[in-house]
CSV table of C-alpha atoms in Angstrom, one decimal:
chain,number,residue,atom,x,y,z
A,1,MET,CA,122.7,40.7,64.8
A,2,GLY,CA,123.1,44.3,65.9
A,3,LYS,CA,123.4,47.9,65.1
A,4,GLY,CA,125.4,47.6,62.1
A,5,ASP,CA,122.6,44.6,60.6
A,6,MET,CA,119.9,46.3,61.3
A,7,LYS,CA,117.8,48.3,58.3
A,8,LEU,CA,114.4,50.1,58.4
A,9,ILE,CA,112.0,50.9,55.8
A,10,TRP,CA,109.7,53.3,56.0
A,11,GLY,CA,107.4,56.2,55.4
A,12,SER,CA,106.8,59.4,56.5
A,13,GLY,CA,103.6,60.7,58.2
A,14,SER,CA,102.7,57.0,58.9
A,15,GLY,CA,101.8,56.3,62.7
A,16,PRO,CA,103.2,52.8,62.7
A,17,CYS,CA,106.3,53.8,61.0
A,18,TRP,CA,106.9,56.8,63.6
A,19,ARG,CA,106.4,54.6,66.4
A,20,ALA,CA,109.0,51.9,65.3
A,21,MET,CA,111.2,55.1,64.3
A,22,ILE,CA,111.0,56.3,68.4
A,23,ALA,CA,111.6,53.0,69.7
A,24,LEU,CA,114.8,52.3,67.6
A,25,GLU,CA,115.6,56.2,68.6
A,26,GLU,CA,115.0,55.5,72.3
A,27,LYS,CA,117.2,52.2,72.4
A,28,GLY,CA,120.1,54.3,70.7
A,29,PHE,CA,119.7,52.6,67.3
A,30,GLY,CA,118.7,55.9,65.1
A,31,ASP,CA,121.5,55.9,62.8
A,32,ILE,CA,121.1,52.7,61.6
A,33,GLU,CA,120.3,52.3,57.6
A,34,LYS,CA,117.0,53.5,56.4
A,35,LYS,CA,115.4,53.4,53.0
A,36,PHE,CA,112.4,55.9,52.7
A,37,ILE,CA,109.6,55.0,50.5
A,38,SER,CA,106.9,57.2,49.1
A,39,PHE,CA,103.3,56.3,49.6
A,40,SER,CA,101.9,58.4,46.7
A,41,GLU,CA,104.1,56.3,44.6
A,42,LYS,CA,103.0,53.2,46.2
A,43,GLY,CA,106.7,52.7,47.2
A,44,HIS,CA,105.2,50.1,49.9
A,45,LYS,CA,104.3,47.5,47.0
A,46,GLY,CA,107.7,47.9,45.7
A,47,GLU,CA,110.1,44.7,45.6
A,48,ASP,CA,112.4,45.8,48.4
A,49,VAL,CA,109.1,45.6,50.6
A,50,MET,CA,107.2,42.9,49.0
A,51,LYS,CA,110.2,40.4,49.7
A,52,LYS,CA,110.1,41.3,53.3
A,53,ASN,CA,106.4,41.6,54.0
A,54,PRO,CA,104.1,40.1,51.5
A,55,ARG,CA,101.2,42.4,53.1
A,56,GLY,CA,103.0,45.3,51.4
A,57,GLN,CA,103.3,47.3,54.1
A,58,VAL,CA,105.9,49.4,55.9
A,59,PRO,CA,107.2,49.4,58.6
A,60,THR,CA,109.3,46.4,57.9
A,61,PHE,CA,112.3,45.8,60.0
A,62,SER,CA,115.4,43.6,59.8
A,63,ASP,CA,118.2,42.9,62.2
A,64,GLY,CA,120.7,40.7,60.5
A,65,ASP,CA,118.9,37.4,58.8
A,66,ILE,CA,115.8,38.4,61.3
A,67,ILE,CA,113.0,40.0,59.7
A,68,VAL,CA,110.2,42.0,61.9
A,69,ASN,CA,106.9,43.6,60.3
A,70,GLU,CA,104.2,44.9,62.5
A,71,SER,CA,105.2,48.6,64.1
A,72,MET,CA,104.4,46.8,67.8
A,73,ALA,CA,106.3,43.3,67.2
A,74,ILE,CA,109.7,46.1,66.4
A,75,CYS,CA,109.0,47.5,69.6
A,76,LEU,CA,109.0,44.2,71.6
A,77,TYR,CA,111.8,42.8,69.7
A,78,LEU,CA,113.9,45.8,70.1
A,79,ASP,CA,113.2,45.5,73.6
A,80,ALA,CA,113.6,42.0,74.1
A,81,ALA,CA,116.7,41.3,72.0
A,82,TYR,CA,118.7,44.6,73.4
A,83,PRO,CA,117.4,44.9,77.3
A,84,ASN,CA,120.4,46.8,78.3
A,85,GLU,CA,120.5,49.2,75.5
A,86,GLY,CA,118.9,52.9,75.9
A,87,THR,CA,115.4,53.5,77.4
A,88,LYS,CA,113.7,50.3,78.7
A,89,LEU,CA,110.4,50.3,77.0
A,90,ILE,CA,108.7,47.5,78.9
A,91,PRO,CA,109.1,47.5,82.7
A,92,THR,CA,110.5,44.2,84.6
A,93,ASP,CA,107.8,44.8,87.4
A,94,ALA,CA,105.0,42.2,86.8
A,95,LYS,CA,102.3,44.7,87.6
A,96,ASP,CA,103.7,47.5,85.7
A,97,MET,CA,104.4,45.6,83.0
A,98,ALA,CA,100.8,44.5,82.5
A,99,GLN,CA,99.5,47.9,82.5
A,100,VAL,CA,102.0,48.7,79.7
A,101,TYR,CA,101.1,46.3,77.3
A,102,GLN,CA,97.5,46.8,78.4
A,103,GLN,CA,97.8,50.6,77.5
A,104,ALA,CA,100.0,50.4,74.6
A,105,ILE,CA,97.0,47.8,72.9
A,106,GLU,CA,94.6,49.8,74.0
A,107,ALA,CA,95.9,52.9,72.4
A,108,HIS,CA,96.8,51.4,69.1
A,109,GLU,CA,93.5,49.7,68.5
A,110,ASN,CA,91.4,52.5,69.8
A,111,LEU,CA,93.0,55.1,68.3
A,112,GLN,CA,93.6,53.7,65.2
A,113,MET,CA,90.1,52.9,64.7
A,114,LYS,CA,88.3,55.9,66.5
A,115,ILE,CA,90.8,58.3,64.7
A,116,ALA,CA,92.9,57.1,62.0
A,117,ILE,CA,90.1,54.8,60.0
A,118,LYS,CA,87.0,56.8,61.6
A,119,CYS,CA,87.9,60.0,60.8
A,120,ILE,CA,90.5,60.8,58.9
A,121,TYR,CA,90.4,57.9,56.1
A,122,TYR,CA,86.6,58.2,56.1
A,123,GLN,CA,87.2,61.3,55.0
A,124,TRP,CA,90.2,61.2,52.7
A,125,ARG,CA,88.4,58.5,50.9
A,126,THR,CA,84.7,59.4,50.6
A,127,LYS,CA,84.0,61.8,48.4
A,128,LYS,CA,82.1,65.1,50.0
A,129,GLU,CA,78.9,64.7,48.4
A,130,GLU,CA,78.8,61.2,49.4
A,131,ARG,CA,79.7,61.1,53.2
A,132,ASN,CA,76.6,60.6,55.7
A,133,GLU,CA,77.6,63.4,58.1
A,134,GLU,CA,75.7,62.0,60.7
A,135,THR,CA,77.9,58.9,60.5
A,136,LEU,CA,80.8,61.4,60.7
A,137,ASN,CA,79.7,63.3,64.0
A,138,GLU,CA,79.4,60.3,65.7
A,139,ASN,CA,82.8,58.9,64.7
A,140,LEU,CA,84.3,62.3,65.8
A,141,LYS,CA,82.3,62.4,68.9
A,142,ALA,CA,83.5,58.8,69.7
A,143,ALA,CA,87.3,60.1,68.6
A,144,ARG,CA,87.0,63.1,70.9
A,145,GLU,CA,85.7,60.2,73.7
A,146,GLU,CA,88.9,58.7,73.2
A,147,LEU,CA,91.0,61.4,73.7
A,148,GLU,CA,89.6,62.6,77.0
A,149,ILE,CA,90.1,59.1,78.1
A,150,TRP,CA,93.6,59.5,77.6
A,151,ASP,CA,93.8,63.2,78.8
A,152,LYS,CA,92.5,61.8,82.3
A,153,ARG,CA,95.5,59.2,82.2
A,154,VAL,CA,98.7,61.1,81.1
A,155,LYS,CA,100.8,63.1,83.1
A,156,GLN,CA,104.3,64.1,81.9
A,157,PHE,CA,104.5,60.2,80.5
A,158,ALA,CA,101.4,57.8,79.6
A,159,TYR,CA,102.4,55.4,82.1
A,160,GLY,CA,104.6,56.2,85.0
A,161,ASP,CA,107.1,58.4,85.5
A,162,LYS,CA,109.4,56.6,82.7
A,163,PHE,CA,108.9,56.8,78.6
A,164,THR,CA,107.5,53.8,77.9
A,165,LEU,CA,106.3,51.5,75.0
A,166,VAL,CA,102.6,53.1,76.0
A,167,ASP,CA,104.2,56.6,75.0
A,168,ALA,CA,105.8,55.3,71.5
A,169,VAL,CA,102.4,54.3,70.3
A,170,LEU,CA,100.2,57.7,72.0
A,171,PHE,CA,102.4,60.2,71.4
A,172,PRO,CA,101.9,59.8,67.3
A,173,PHE,CA,98.1,59.8,67.4
A,174,VAL,CA,98.5,62.7,69.5
A,175,ALA,CA,100.7,64.6,67.3
A,176,THR,CA,98.5,63.7,64.4
A,177,VAL,CA,95.1,64.9,65.5
A,178,VAL,CA,97.1,68.4,66.3
A,179,ARG,CA,98.6,68.2,62.8
A,180,PHE,CA,94.8,67.7,61.4
A,181,GLY,CA,93.3,70.8,62.9
A,182,CYS,CA,92.5,69.4,66.7
A,183,ASP,CA,92.7,72.1,69.2
A,184,ILE,CA,93.5,70.0,72.3
A,185,SER,CA,94.0,72.9,75.0
A,186,SER,CA,90.7,72.0,76.0
A,187,LEU,CA,92.7,68.8,77.1
A,188,PRO,CA,94.8,70.2,79.2
A,189,ARG,CA,96.7,67.3,80.3
A,190,LEU,CA,96.9,66.4,77.0
A,191,GLN,CA,98.0,69.5,75.8
A,192,ALA,CA,100.7,69.5,78.7
A,193,TYR,CA,101.5,66.1,77.3
A,194,TYR,CA,102.2,66.7,74.0
A,195,ASP,CA,104.1,69.7,74.6
A,196,ASN,CA,106.4,68.0,76.7
A,197,LEU,CA,106.9,64.9,74.6
A,198,LYS,CA,107.5,66.7,71.3
A,199,GLU,CA,110.8,68.1,72.5
A,200,ARG,CA,112.1,64.8,73.6
A,201,GLN,CA,115.4,64.2,71.3
A,202,SER,CA,113.8,60.9,70.2
A,203,ILE,CA,110.2,62.3,69.2
A,204,LYS,CA,112.4,65.3,67.3
A,205,ASN,CA,114.6,62.8,65.5
A,206,SER,CA,112.2,61.0,64.1
A,207,TRP,CA,109.9,63.8,63.3
A,208,PRO,CA,107.7,63.0,59.7
A,209,PRO,CA,109.9,65.2,57.4
A,210,HIS,CA,107.2,66.1,55.4
A,211,TRP,CA,105.3,67.8,58.0
A,212,LEU,CA,108.3,70.0,58.6
A,213,GLU,CA,107.7,71.4,55.3
A,214,GLY,CA,104.7,73.6,56.6
A,215,GLU,CA,101.1,73.1,58.0
A,216,LEU,CA,98.1,71.1,56.6
A,217,LYS,CA,95.7,73.8,54.8
A,218,ASP,CA,92.8,71.2,55.1
A,219,LYS,CA,92.2,70.8,58.6
A,220,ILE,CA,89.8,67.7,58.6
A,221,LEU,CA,90.0,67.1,62.6
A,222,LYS,CA,89.5,70.9,63.3
A,223,ASP,CA,85.8,69.9,64.6
A,224,LEU,CA,86.9,67.1,66.9
């Protein structure tokens, strides 16, 4: 166990991968061994991934002979195994701990379903002529309502006055909707949150590299 024994397999643009990489950066492990895989080339189904995660999903993380799959589990493992390193992602106070657990899970479950699956993946995986516009509009409305909930909550950070696991989960979703064309200026607290955290070193160091190549032409969340 330890920094020299860690390895992360990841793909660019994946929210779960970004979450794990933010956590590694926050804990001071940003320079561990990493292997980049290409989703378009089915790298997540390659032997190196399948040996560690038979589901063929990334991120997959190892710390010596300890293998941890699922991004939330990776974040929790890092904070528990290395409590004195870097940022404390989970507060020790019971009340704050409960809220961080709750809000991190809320962000993951609600934003993954309402934005990633029902808005982005639906449009990617459904031919335009086969899309149900009424369903898509309902999905966009539900996603907007979810963003409005977070707009009422966030301040400098998602919970409290320090960076926590909630930020590692929430920020990649916010950055994703911005990249896909959503104008969040009408959500002023969420806009300020995004503007603030995108300058944080852990975020900058882990920013999806292919996003740096330019903006998307197809802004599929412009109506969100």
